[in-house]
Short mmCIF file of C-alpha atoms in Angstrom, two decimals:
data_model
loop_
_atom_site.label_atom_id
_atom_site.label_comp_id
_atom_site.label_asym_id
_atom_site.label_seq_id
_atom_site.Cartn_x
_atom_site.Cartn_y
_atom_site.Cartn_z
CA UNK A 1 208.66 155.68 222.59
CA UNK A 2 206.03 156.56 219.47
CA UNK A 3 206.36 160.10 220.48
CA UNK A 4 209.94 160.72 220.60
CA UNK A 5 210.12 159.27 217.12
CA UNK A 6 207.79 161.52 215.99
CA UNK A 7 209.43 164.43 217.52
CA UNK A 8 212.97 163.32 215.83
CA UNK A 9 211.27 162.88 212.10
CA UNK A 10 209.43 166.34 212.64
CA UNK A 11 213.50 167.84 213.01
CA UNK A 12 214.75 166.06 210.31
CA UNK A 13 215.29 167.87 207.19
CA UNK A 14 212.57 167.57 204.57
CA UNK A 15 213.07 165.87 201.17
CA UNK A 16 211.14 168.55 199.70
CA UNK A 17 213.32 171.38 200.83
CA UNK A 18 215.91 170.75 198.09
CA UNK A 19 215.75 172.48 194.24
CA UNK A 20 214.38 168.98 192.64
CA UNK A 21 213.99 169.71 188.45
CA UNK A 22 210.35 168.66 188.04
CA UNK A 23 210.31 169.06 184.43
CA UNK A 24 213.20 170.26 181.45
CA UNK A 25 212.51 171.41 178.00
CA UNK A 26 214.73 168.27 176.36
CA UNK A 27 211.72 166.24 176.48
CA UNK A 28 209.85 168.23 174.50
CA UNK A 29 212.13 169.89 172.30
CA UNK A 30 215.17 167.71 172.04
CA UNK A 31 218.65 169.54 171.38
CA UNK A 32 219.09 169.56 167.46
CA UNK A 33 222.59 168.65 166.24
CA UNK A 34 224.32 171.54 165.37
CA UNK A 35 221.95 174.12 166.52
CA UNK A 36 222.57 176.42 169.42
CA UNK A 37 219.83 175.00 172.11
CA UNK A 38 218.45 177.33 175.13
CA UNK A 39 217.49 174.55 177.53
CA UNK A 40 214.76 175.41 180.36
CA UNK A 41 214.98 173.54 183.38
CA UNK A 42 211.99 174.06 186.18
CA UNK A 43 212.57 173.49 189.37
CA UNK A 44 210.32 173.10 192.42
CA UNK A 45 211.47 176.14 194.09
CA UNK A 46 213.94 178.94 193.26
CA UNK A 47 217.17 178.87 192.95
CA UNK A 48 220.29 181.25 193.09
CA UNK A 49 222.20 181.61 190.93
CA UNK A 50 224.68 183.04 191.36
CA UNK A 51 225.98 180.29 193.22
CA UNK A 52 224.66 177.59 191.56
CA UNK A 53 226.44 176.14 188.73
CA UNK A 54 225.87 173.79 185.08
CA UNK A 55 228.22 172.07 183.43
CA UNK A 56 228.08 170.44 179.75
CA UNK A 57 229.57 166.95 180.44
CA UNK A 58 230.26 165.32 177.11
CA UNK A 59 232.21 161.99 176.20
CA UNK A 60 235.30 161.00 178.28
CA UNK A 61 233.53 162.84 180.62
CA UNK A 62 234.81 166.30 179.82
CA UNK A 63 232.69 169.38 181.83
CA UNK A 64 232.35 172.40 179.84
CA UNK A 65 230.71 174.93 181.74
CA UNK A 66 227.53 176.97 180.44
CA UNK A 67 226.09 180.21 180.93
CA UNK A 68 222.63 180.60 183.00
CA UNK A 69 219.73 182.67 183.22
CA UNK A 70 216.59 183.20 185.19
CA UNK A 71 213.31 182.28 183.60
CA UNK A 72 210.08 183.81 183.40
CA UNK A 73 209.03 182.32 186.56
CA UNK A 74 210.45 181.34 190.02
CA UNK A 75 212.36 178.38 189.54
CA UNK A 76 212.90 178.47 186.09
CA UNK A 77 216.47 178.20 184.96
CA UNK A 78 217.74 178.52 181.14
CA UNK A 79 220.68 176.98 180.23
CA UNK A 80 222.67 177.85 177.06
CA UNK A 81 223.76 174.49 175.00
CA UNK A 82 226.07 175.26 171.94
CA UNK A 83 226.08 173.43 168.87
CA UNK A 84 226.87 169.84 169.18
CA UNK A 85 227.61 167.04 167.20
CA UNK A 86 225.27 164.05 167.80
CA UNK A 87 226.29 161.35 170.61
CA UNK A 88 225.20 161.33 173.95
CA UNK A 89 225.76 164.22 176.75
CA UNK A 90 224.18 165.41 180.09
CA UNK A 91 223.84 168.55 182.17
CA UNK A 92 225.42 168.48 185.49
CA UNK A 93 224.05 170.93 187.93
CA UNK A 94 224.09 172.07 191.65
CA UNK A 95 222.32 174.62 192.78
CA UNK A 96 221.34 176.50 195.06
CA UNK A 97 217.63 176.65 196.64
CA UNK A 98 216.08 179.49 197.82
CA UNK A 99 215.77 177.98 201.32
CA UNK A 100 219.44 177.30 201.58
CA UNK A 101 219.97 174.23 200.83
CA UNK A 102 222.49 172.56 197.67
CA UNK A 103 221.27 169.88 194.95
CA UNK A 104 223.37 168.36 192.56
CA UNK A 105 222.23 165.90 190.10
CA UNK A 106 222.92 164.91 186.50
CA UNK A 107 220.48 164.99 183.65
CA UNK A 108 221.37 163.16 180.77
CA UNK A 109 219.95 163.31 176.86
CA UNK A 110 221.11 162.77 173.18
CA UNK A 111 221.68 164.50 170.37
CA UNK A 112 220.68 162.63 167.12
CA UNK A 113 221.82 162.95 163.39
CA UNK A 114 219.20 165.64 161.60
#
């Protein structure tokens, strides 16, 4: 019985497989009020994009949706943030990885007074 379970988690679909952001630029340049903000989000593997999609979600839960661009580097993804008053916001993406496979997930930050 071992080794049929160990032939059934060998087909199962790895966690890894998916565009996970490993690191984003609002942590160490937080989005200034007011300012236009280019936002770099890296992700473990590359992603298309053009189908993947990011979405400004700001209070009352309105999306706004924002332009991307590829980075510098495989799995680098810039987003453009206009200027915003300060509150609190989040990014909403899915994408798509390079191995075929969609991620969506939500990152959330704030925008303080200057």
């Amino acid at each position: 019985m071992p080794a049929v379970a160990l032939c059934l988690l060998a087909l199962t679909p790895k966690a890894w497989s998916h565009a996970v952001v490993t690191e984003s630029s609002l942590t160490s340049h937080p989005v200034k009020a007011n300012h236009p903000t280019k936002v770099v989000l890296f992700f473990n593997s590359g992603v298309e994009l053009a189908l993947s999609r990011v979405f400004l979600v700001s209070k009352g839960d309105v999306f706004h949706p924002v332009n991307i661009a590829n980075g510098k580097k495989a799995g680098e993804m810039l987003v453009d943030i206009p200027p915003l008053e300060p509150g609190d916001y989040a990014l909403k993406y899915k994408v798509f990885a390079a191995d075929g496979h969609f991620t969506e997930n939500v990152i959330r930050f704030r925008v303080d007074n200057p």
